[in-house]
C-alpha cells in the first residue's frame, strides 16, 4: 500500500493541491551560533526564510532577562524527557488543565454521531477521521495547560448529549484516563506522552491509546496520531507543527484511514495541509481526503490509483466553526464552555479542574496569585509522593 505521502508526490491531484515548496524541507531555519552568547540554538520562523533567525529570536512572549534566566535553567535538560520534571512560570500557561484540554476533542462530536448513522463503511471512516483532525486547531495554541495533580478530575455535560469524564491516574509518569459517550458512541483514551527537550524546541510523542466504539454497528476504531513539535520555546515566537501520519483503523473490518500532515515548508508553504485516503481491508484506496486542519476537510471517491472518480466532486465534511476575535488565549467558543460551570454536572466533584485555585486565578488575570497557588499545589503533591513512593518500593 503506497503511503499518502508517496501518492501525493506521484499523483497530479494532490500535486495541484499543495505548493511544491513544502516538499523541500521543514521550515527553513538555522542555528544561531554565538548569538548573544548561545551556541547551536535553533530558531525557526514558519513565515520566513533562512536569513532571519537572529531577528526572529528577539521576538516572542519572553522579556530579555526572563529569556536568559530560563535558558540557563533549562539547558541542562537538553535531550531529556521533561514531561513532569520542570517547574514552569505561569506566564506561559493558559487557564485550563490537561484534563480539560482532553475534552476539546469533543467540540465536533457530531461527526462521530454522523459516523454512527452512516451506512457506508468508508464514509463512516471519513466522518470519524475528520473528527480526529478537528481538534488540531485547538492544539496549535502555544500556551501550556496546567499539569493535573493525582486524583484530579474533570466532568462535562450539556454538549451534544455527551457525558465526558477524565481523571489523572498517575503522577509520575503523568497519565490521564478519559471516557465520553452519548447515544451514538463511546470514547476511551489513556493519555500519556513522552517528550524530548532540544533547547529551543520540544518533540512530543503520544504513547497512549484512543478507542472509539460506534454503537449502532458495534465498530471499534483505533486512533494513532502523529507526533508534534513545539518550536521557539524560549527564543522567537512559539508555534506548533505536527508533521507525519495519522492512522485510524477499523479494528472490526480492517479498513483504515491514513492521513499525512505535511510539514511546514519555506515561507509557510504546506503548513496545515492534510491529505490521504480511506483504504479497504485489502489496502485499496476508496476515498481521498484533503484539506487543512485549521479550516476544513473534504472527501471524494477515488479509483484504485487514488485519482478522483469521473463525475464526482469534492464534498466538504467538516468546517471550522466561528471563533472569537482577538481572544487572549486563542480559545474557541467551545474552549470557553469547558471552563464554564454551565457544562458541569449538578453534583460537581471537589476534585474538578474548574475549582483549581491556580487555574481560576489565571483566568481572572491574577498571575501573582496563580503562581503562588501553583507552587502550593506542587509542594503538596511532592509531599504526597514522598509518603506514597516509599510504600510502593
Short mmCIF file of C-alpha atoms in Angstrom, two decimals:
data_model
loop_
_atom_site.label_atom_id
_atom_site.label_comp_id
_atom_site.label_asym_id
_atom_site.label_seq_id
_atom_site.Cartn_x
_atom_site.Cartn_y
_atom_site.Cartn_z
CA UNK A 1 0.00 0.00 0.00
CA UNK A 2 1.65 3.26 -1.08
CA UNK A 3 1.68 5.88 1.67
CA UNK A 4 -0.39 9.05 1.24
CA UNK A 5 2.88 10.99 1.17
CA UNK A 6 4.21 8.91 -1.72
CA UNK A 7 0.90 9.14 -3.58
CA UNK A 8 0.93 12.90 -3.22
CA UNK A 9 4.35 13.04 -4.82
CA UNK A 10 3.23 10.95 -7.78
CA UNK A 11 -0.38 11.97 -8.43
CA UNK A 12 -1.45 15.10 -10.22
CA UNK A 13 -4.45 15.70 -7.97
CA UNK A 14 -2.52 16.17 -4.77
CA UNK A 15 0.31 17.92 -6.57
CA UNK A 16 -2.17 20.60 -7.56
CA UNK A 17 -3.50 20.85 -4.01
CA UNK A 18 -0.23 21.89 -2.37
CA UNK A 19 2.77 24.05 -3.13
CA UNK A 20 5.84 22.20 -4.28
CA UNK A 21 7.86 24.29 -1.86
CA UNK A 22 6.55 22.22 1.04
CA UNK A 23 8.35 19.19 -0.32
CA UNK A 24 11.84 20.66 0.03
CA UNK A 25 12.17 20.51 3.80
CA UNK A 26 10.71 21.56 7.11
CA UNK A 27 10.52 25.31 7.78
CA UNK A 28 13.82 26.91 6.89
CA UNK A 29 15.92 27.50 9.96
CA UNK A 30 19.48 27.91 11.05
CA UNK A 31 21.45 27.65 14.25
CA UNK A 32 22.24 30.98 15.81
CA UNK A 33 25.89 30.24 16.59
CA UNK A 34 27.25 32.69 19.08
CA UNK A 35 24.07 34.79 19.03
CA UNK A 36 24.03 36.70 22.34
CA UNK A 37 26.23 34.00 23.84
CA UNK A 38 24.24 30.90 22.85
CA UNK A 39 25.65 28.08 20.77
CA UNK A 40 23.71 25.82 18.37
CA UNK A 41 20.41 27.50 19.14
CA UNK A 42 17.74 26.59 16.57
CA UNK A 43 15.21 29.33 15.83
CA UNK A 44 12.50 28.64 13.23
CA UNK A 45 10.26 31.25 11.62
CA UNK A 46 7.37 29.44 9.87
CA UNK A 47 6.58 32.55 7.83
CA UNK A 48 10.14 33.41 6.80
CA UNK A 49 13.21 32.20 5.04
CA UNK A 50 16.68 31.16 6.08
CA UNK A 51 18.21 34.55 6.85
CA UNK A 52 16.01 35.91 9.62
CA UNK A 53 16.82 33.60 12.56
CA UNK A 54 18.54 36.26 14.63
CA UNK A 55 15.67 38.70 14.12
CA UNK A 56 13.11 36.00 14.94
CA UNK A 57 15.00 35.08 18.12
CA UNK A 58 14.28 38.53 19.55
CA UNK A 59 10.52 38.02 19.24
CA UNK A 60 8.16 36.04 21.44
CA UNK A 61 6.48 36.47 24.81
CA UNK A 62 9.65 36.47 26.95
CA UNK A 63 11.45 39.61 28.09
CA UNK A 64 15.23 39.57 27.57
CA UNK A 65 16.07 38.95 31.23
CA UNK A 66 13.41 36.21 31.52
CA UNK A 67 14.74 34.56 28.38
CA UNK A 68 18.29 34.49 29.69
CA UNK A 69 17.26 33.16 33.09
CA UNK A 70 15.01 30.46 31.65
CA UNK A 71 17.67 29.33 29.18
CA UNK A 72 20.24 28.95 31.96
CA UNK A 73 17.77 26.83 33.93
CA UNK A 74 16.65 24.67 31.02
CA UNK A 75 19.85 23.94 29.08
CA UNK A 76 20.82 21.15 31.47
CA UNK A 77 17.69 19.25 30.37
CA UNK A 78 18.60 19.13 26.66
CA UNK A 79 17.94 15.64 25.34
CA UNK A 80 15.72 14.72 28.30
CA UNK A 81 12.04 13.89 28.75
CA UNK A 82 10.76 16.94 30.63
CA UNK A 83 7.13 15.83 30.96
CA UNK A 84 6.99 16.32 34.72
CA UNK A 85 10.47 17.26 35.92
CA UNK A 86 10.50 21.02 35.36
CA UNK A 87 8.65 23.75 37.26
CA UNK A 88 7.50 26.42 34.85
CA UNK A 89 6.30 30.02 35.37
CA UNK A 90 2.58 30.76 34.97
CA UNK A 91 3.32 33.39 32.33
CA UNK A 92 3.39 30.59 29.73
CA UNK A 93 0.21 28.86 30.99
CA UNK A 94 -3.40 29.01 29.86
CA UNK A 95 -6.30 28.77 32.38
CA UNK A 96 -7.03 25.13 31.58
CA UNK A 97 -5.66 21.80 32.78
CA UNK A 98 -4.61 18.89 30.60
CA UNK A 99 -7.76 17.05 31.69
CA UNK A 100 -9.86 19.87 30.25
CA UNK A 101 -7.78 20.01 27.09
CA UNK A 102 -8.61 16.34 26.54
CA UNK A 103 -12.27 17.35 26.35
CA UNK A 104 -11.61 19.72 23.42
CA UNK A 105 -11.72 16.71 21.11
CA UNK A 106 -15.48 16.66 21.73
CA UNK A 107 -16.22 20.06 20.16
CA UNK A 108 -17.21 18.36 16.91
CA UNK A 109 -18.58 15.15 18.43
CA UNK A 110 -21.47 15.48 15.97
CA UNK A 111 -19.07 13.98 13.39
CA UNK A 112 -19.00 10.76 15.42
CA UNK A 113 -22.80 10.86 15.52
CA UNK A 114 -22.75 11.05 11.71
CA UNK A 115 -20.25 8.19 11.54
CA UNK A 116 -22.55 6.04 13.66
CA UNK A 117 -25.58 6.83 11.49
CA UNK A 118 -23.71 6.29 8.20
CA UNK A 119 -24.39 3.06 6.27
CA UNK A 120 -21.34 3.36 4.01
CA UNK A 121 -18.34 1.83 5.85
CA UNK A 122 -15.83 4.08 4.07
CA UNK A 123 -17.74 7.34 4.60
CA UNK A 124 -18.06 6.26 8.21
CA UNK A 125 -14.28 6.44 8.44
CA UNK A 126 -14.25 9.82 6.69
CA UNK A 127 -16.51 11.31 9.37
CA UNK A 128 -14.51 9.72 12.20
CA UNK A 129 -11.17 10.85 10.75
CA UNK A 130 -12.48 14.39 10.28
CA UNK A 131 -13.48 14.39 13.94
CA UNK A 132 -9.93 13.36 14.90
CA UNK A 133 -8.46 16.17 12.77
CA UNK A 134 -10.82 18.87 14.05
CA UNK A 135 -9.05 19.21 17.41
CA UNK A 136 -5.76 20.30 15.85
CA UNK A 137 -6.99 23.86 15.56
CA UNK A 138 -7.08 23.88 19.38
CA UNK A 139 -3.74 22.05 19.63
CA UNK A 140 -1.93 24.87 17.80
CA UNK A 141 -2.30 27.09 20.86
CA UNK A 142 1.12 27.73 22.35
CA UNK A 143 0.01 28.25 25.95
CA UNK A 144 0.74 25.34 28.27
CA UNK A 145 -2.13 23.72 30.19
CA UNK A 146 -1.67 23.05 33.91
CA UNK A 147 -0.48 19.57 34.82
CA UNK A 148 -3.25 17.80 36.78
CA UNK A 149 -2.45 16.57 40.26
CA UNK A 150 -3.03 12.93 41.16
CA UNK A 151 -6.74 12.25 41.57
CA UNK A 152 -7.84 15.47 39.87
CA UNK A 153 -10.92 15.10 37.64
CA UNK A 154 -12.90 16.94 35.02
CA UNK A 155 -16.52 16.36 34.01
CA UNK A 156 -18.53 17.88 31.19
CA UNK A 157 -22.21 17.62 30.22
CA UNK A 158 -24.70 19.75 28.23
CA UNK A 159 -22.93 19.48 24.88
CA UNK A 160 -24.37 17.34 22.04
CA UNK A 161 -25.80 14.95 24.62
CA UNK A 162 -22.35 13.78 25.76
CA UNK A 163 -21.05 12.92 29.20
CA UNK A 164 -17.30 13.40 29.47
CA UNK A 165 -15.10 12.40 32.41
CA UNK A 166 -11.31 12.45 32.78
CA UNK A 167 -9.01 11.76 35.73
CA UNK A 168 -5.29 11.97 36.47
CA UNK A 169 -4.44 8.37 37.35
CA UNK A 170 -0.65 8.64 37.64
CA UNK A 171 1.61 11.49 38.66
CA UNK A 172 4.98 10.08 37.61
CA UNK A 173 4.92 9.28 34.82
CA UNK A 174 1.98 11.62 34.13
CA UNK A 175 -1.00 9.69 32.80
CA UNK A 176 -4.66 10.57 32.38
CA UNK A 177 -7.69 8.45 31.52
CA UNK A 178 -10.82 9.71 29.83
CA UNK A 179 -14.25 8.41 28.89
CA UNK A 180 -17.04 10.01 26.88
CA UNK A 181 -20.31 8.76 25.48
CA UNK A 182 -23.72 9.60 24.15
CA UNK A 183 -26.37 7.58 22.33
CA UNK A 184 -24.11 7.13 19.29
CA UNK A 185 -20.61 6.33 20.54
CA UNK A 186 -18.29 5.62 23.42
CA UNK A 187 -14.81 7.09 23.56
CA UNK A 188 -11.98 5.86 25.77
CA UNK A 189 -8.48 7.27 26.00
CA UNK A 190 -5.34 6.73 28.02
CA UNK A 191 -3.38 9.95 27.59
CA UNK A 192 0.36 9.65 28.01
CA UNK A 193 3.20 11.40 26.21
CA UNK A 194 6.96 11.29 26.05
CA UNK A 195 8.93 14.40 25.29
CA UNK A 196 12.42 15.33 24.20
CA UNK A 197 13.70 18.81 25.01
CA UNK A 198 16.05 20.12 22.31
CA UNK A 199 16.97 23.54 23.68
CA UNK A 200 14.55 25.82 21.87
CA UNK A 201 12.10 23.17 20.77
CA UNK A 202 10.25 20.20 22.22
CA UNK A 203 9.32 16.94 20.50
CA UNK A 204 6.09 15.38 21.80
CA UNK A 205 5.36 11.70 21.21
CA UNK A 206 1.85 10.39 22.08
CA UNK A 207 2.14 6.89 23.51
CA UNK A 208 -1.37 6.48 24.94
CA UNK A 209 -4.32 4.63 23.42
CA UNK A 210 -7.51 6.00 21.86
CA UNK A 211 -10.55 3.86 21.04
CA UNK A 212 -14.00 4.79 19.72
CA UNK A 213 -16.93 2.37 19.55
CA UNK A 214 -19.86 3.24 17.29
CA UNK A 215 -22.94 1.88 19.00
CA UNK A 216 -25.19 1.20 16.02
CA UNK A 217 -22.74 -1.00 14.13
CA UNK A 218 -20.52 -2.08 17.03
CA UNK A 219 -17.47 -0.97 15.00
CA UNK A 220 -14.35 -0.28 17.09
CA UNK A 221 -11.90 2.37 15.85
CA UNK A 222 -8.29 2.79 16.96
CA UNK A 223 -6.55 6.15 16.55
CA UNK A 224 -2.80 6.71 16.28
CA UNK A 225 -1.98 10.45 15.97
CA UNK A 226 1.24 11.97 14.61
CA UNK A 227 3.92 13.36 16.89
CA UNK A 228 4.17 17.12 17.39
CA UNK A 229 6.97 19.63 17.65
CA UNK A 230 6.84 22.91 19.58
CA UNK A 231 9.24 25.42 18.04
CA UNK A 232 10.80 28.53 19.62
CA UNK A 233 10.08 27.72 23.25
CA UNK A 234 12.40 30.42 24.58
CA UNK A 235 13.69 32.43 21.62
CA UNK A 236 11.26 33.60 18.95
CA UNK A 237 7.51 33.24 18.54
CA UNK A 238 6.33 29.84 19.72
CA UNK A 239 4.45 27.71 17.19
CA UNK A 240 3.40 24.07 16.80
CA UNK A 241 3.66 21.65 13.90
CA UNK A 242 2.52 18.01 13.67
CA UNK A 243 4.13 16.51 10.56
CA UNK A 244 3.62 12.84 9.90
CA UNK A 245 0.90 10.23 9.62
CA UNK A 246 -2.39 9.85 11.45
CA UNK A 247 -3.84 6.34 11.21
CA UNK A 248 -7.44 5.49 12.10
CA UNK A 249 -8.11 1.75 11.89
CA UNK A 250 -11.43 -0.08 11.93
CA UNK A 251 -10.45 -3.00 14.16
CA UNK A 252 -13.67 -4.79 13.24
CA UNK A 253 -13.21 -4.87 9.45
CA UNK A 254 -9.58 -3.95 8.80
CA UNK A 255 -10.45 -0.81 6.81
CA UNK A 256 -8.35 2.23 7.67
CA UNK A 257 -7.65 5.89 7.02
CA UNK A 258 -4.07 7.07 6.55
CA UNK A 259 -3.66 10.84 6.52
CA UNK A 260 -0.41 12.73 6.04
CA UNK A 261 0.11 16.02 7.88
CA UNK A 262 2.50 18.00 5.73
CA UNK A 263 5.47 19.69 7.40
CA UNK A 264 5.71 23.44 7.28
CA UNK A 265 7.93 24.47 4.35
CA UNK A 266 9.63 27.67 3.25
CA UNK A 267 7.60 30.79 3.98
CA UNK A 268 4.82 28.67 5.49
CA UNK A 269 4.25 26.55 2.38
CA UNK A 270 2.31 23.38 3.12
CA UNK A 271 1.55 24.35 6.70
CA UNK A 272 -1.79 22.99 7.97
CA UNK A 273 -2.32 20.76 4.91
CA UNK A 274 -3.61 17.20 5.34
CA UNK A 275 -4.06 14.63 2.57
CA UNK A 276 -4.69 10.91 2.46
CA UNK A 277 -7.02 8.03 1.72
CA UNK A 278 -9.57 5.66 3.14
CA UNK A 279 -8.43 2.11 2.34
CA UNK A 280 -10.38 -1.12 2.45
CA UNK A 281 -9.07 -4.23 4.21
CA UNK A 282 -7.15 -5.15 1.04
CA UNK A 283 -5.34 -1.79 1.18
CA UNK A 284 -7.08 -0.48 -1.91
CA UNK A 285 -7.93 3.25 -1.82
CA UNK A 286 -11.65 4.04 -1.80
CA UNK A 287 -11.98 7.70 -0.85
CA UNK A 288 -9.42 10.51 -0.94
CA UNK A 289 -9.40 13.14 1.78
CA UNK A 290 -7.84 16.58 1.61
CA UNK A 291 -7.95 19.86 3.49
CA UNK A 292 -6.34 21.94 6.21
CA UNK A 293 -6.52 21.02 9.87
CA UNK A 294 -7.18 24.64 10.81
CA UNK A 295 -10.00 25.16 8.28
CA UNK A 296 -11.88 22.22 6.79
CA UNK A 297 -11.73 18.69 5.40
CA UNK A 298 -13.27 17.35 2.19
CA UNK A 299 -13.53 13.96 0.50
CA UNK A 300 -14.11 12.43 -2.93
CA UNK A 301 -14.48 8.85 -4.22
CA UNK A 302 -11.32 7.64 -5.99
CA UNK A 303 -10.16 4.79 -8.22
CA UNK A 304 -7.56 2.14 -7.39
CA UNK A 305 -4.81 4.58 -8.40
CA UNK A 306 -6.04 7.16 -5.92
CA UNK A 307 -7.36 9.52 -8.62
CA UNK A 308 -10.82 11.14 -8.30
CA UNK A 309 -13.56 9.15 -9.98
CA UNK A 310 -15.03 10.83 -13.08
CA UNK A 311 -18.30 12.60 -12.45
CA UNK A 312 -17.63 13.10 -8.73
CA UNK A 313 -16.81 16.25 -6.78
CA UNK A 314 -15.12 17.14 -3.54
CA UNK A 315 -17.59 17.15 -0.65
CA UNK A 316 -16.86 19.19 2.47
CA UNK A 317 -17.24 17.08 5.60
CA UNK A 318 -16.00 19.39 8.35
CA UNK A 319 -15.56 23.16 8.60
CA UNK A 320 -14.14 25.15 11.48
CA UNK A 321 -16.84 26.97 13.43
CA UNK A 322 -16.61 30.71 14.00
CA UNK A 323 -14.03 31.63 16.65
CA UNK A 324 -13.74 34.71 18.89
CA UNK A 325 -11.60 37.53 17.54
CA UNK A 326 -8.53 38.69 19.46
CA UNK A 327 -9.03 36.13 22.24
CA UNK A 328 -6.09 36.30 24.64
CA UNK A 329 -5.53 32.53 24.65
CA UNK A 330 -6.85 31.86 21.13
CA UNK A 331 -9.78 29.98 22.69
CA UNK A 332 -12.73 28.81 20.64
CA UNK A 333 -16.24 29.36 21.95
CA UNK A 334 -16.23 25.70 22.94
CA UNK A 335 -13.00 26.12 24.93
CA UNK A 336 -14.69 28.83 26.97
CA UNK A 337 -17.55 26.40 27.64
CA UNK A 338 -15.05 23.92 29.05
CA UNK A 339 -14.19 26.31 31.87
CA UNK A 340 -17.81 27.31 32.40
CA UNK A 341 -19.97 25.87 35.17
CA UNK A 342 -22.81 25.74 32.62
CA UNK A 343 -21.28 22.50 31.34
CA UNK A 344 -20.65 20.97 34.77
CA UNK A 345 -22.85 18.28 36.32
CA UNK A 346 -25.16 19.26 39.17
CA UNK A 347 -23.10 17.26 41.68
CA UNK A 348 -19.64 18.56 40.81
CA UNK A 349 -16.73 16.73 42.42
CA UNK A 350 -14.42 18.79 44.64
CA UNK A 351 -11.53 17.44 42.55
CA UNK A 352 -12.80 19.08 39.34
CA UNK A 353 -10.28 21.18 37.38
CA UNK A 354 -12.65 24.15 37.31
CA UNK A 355 -12.08 24.53 41.05
CA UNK A 356 -8.28 24.64 40.98
CA UNK A 357 -7.26 27.94 42.61
CA UNK A 358 -4.21 28.49 40.37
CA UNK A 359 -6.20 27.89 37.19
CA UNK A 360 -9.04 30.14 38.35
CA UNK A 361 -6.66 32.94 39.41
CA UNK A 362 -5.04 32.90 35.98
CA UNK A 363 -8.46 33.01 34.34
CA UNK A 364 -9.18 36.13 36.41
CA UNK A 365 -5.88 37.65 35.27
CA UNK A 366 -4.06 37.46 38.63
CA UNK A 367 -0.69 35.96 37.67
CA UNK A 368 0.86 36.57 41.10
CA UNK A 369 -1.86 34.64 42.93
CA UNK A 370 -1.88 31.94 40.26
CA UNK A 371 1.87 31.41 40.67
CA UNK A 372 1.60 31.21 44.46
CA UNK A 373 -1.31 28.75 44.30
CA UNK A 374 0.50 26.65 41.69
CA UNK A 375 3.60 26.42 43.92
CA UNK A 376 1.45 25.44 46.90
CA UNK A 377 -0.28 22.66 44.96
CA UNK A 378 3.04 21.34 43.65
CA UNK A 379 4.54 21.31 47.14
CA UNK A 380 1.59 19.32 48.47
CA UNK A 381 1.86 16.91 45.54
CA UNK A 382 5.54 16.34 46.29
CA UNK A 383 4.73 15.74 49.96
CA UNK A 384 2.18 13.09 48.98
CA UNK A 385 4.69 11.44 46.66
CA UNK A 386 7.30 11.28 49.47
CA UNK A 387 4.79 9.28 51.50
CA UNK A 388 3.38 7.08 48.72
CA UNK A 389 6.54 6.16 46.79
CA UNK A 390 8.45 4.54 49.72
CA UNK A 391 5.42 2.36 50.45
CA UNK A 392 5.32 1.22 46.85
CA UNK A 393 9.01 0.37 46.99
#
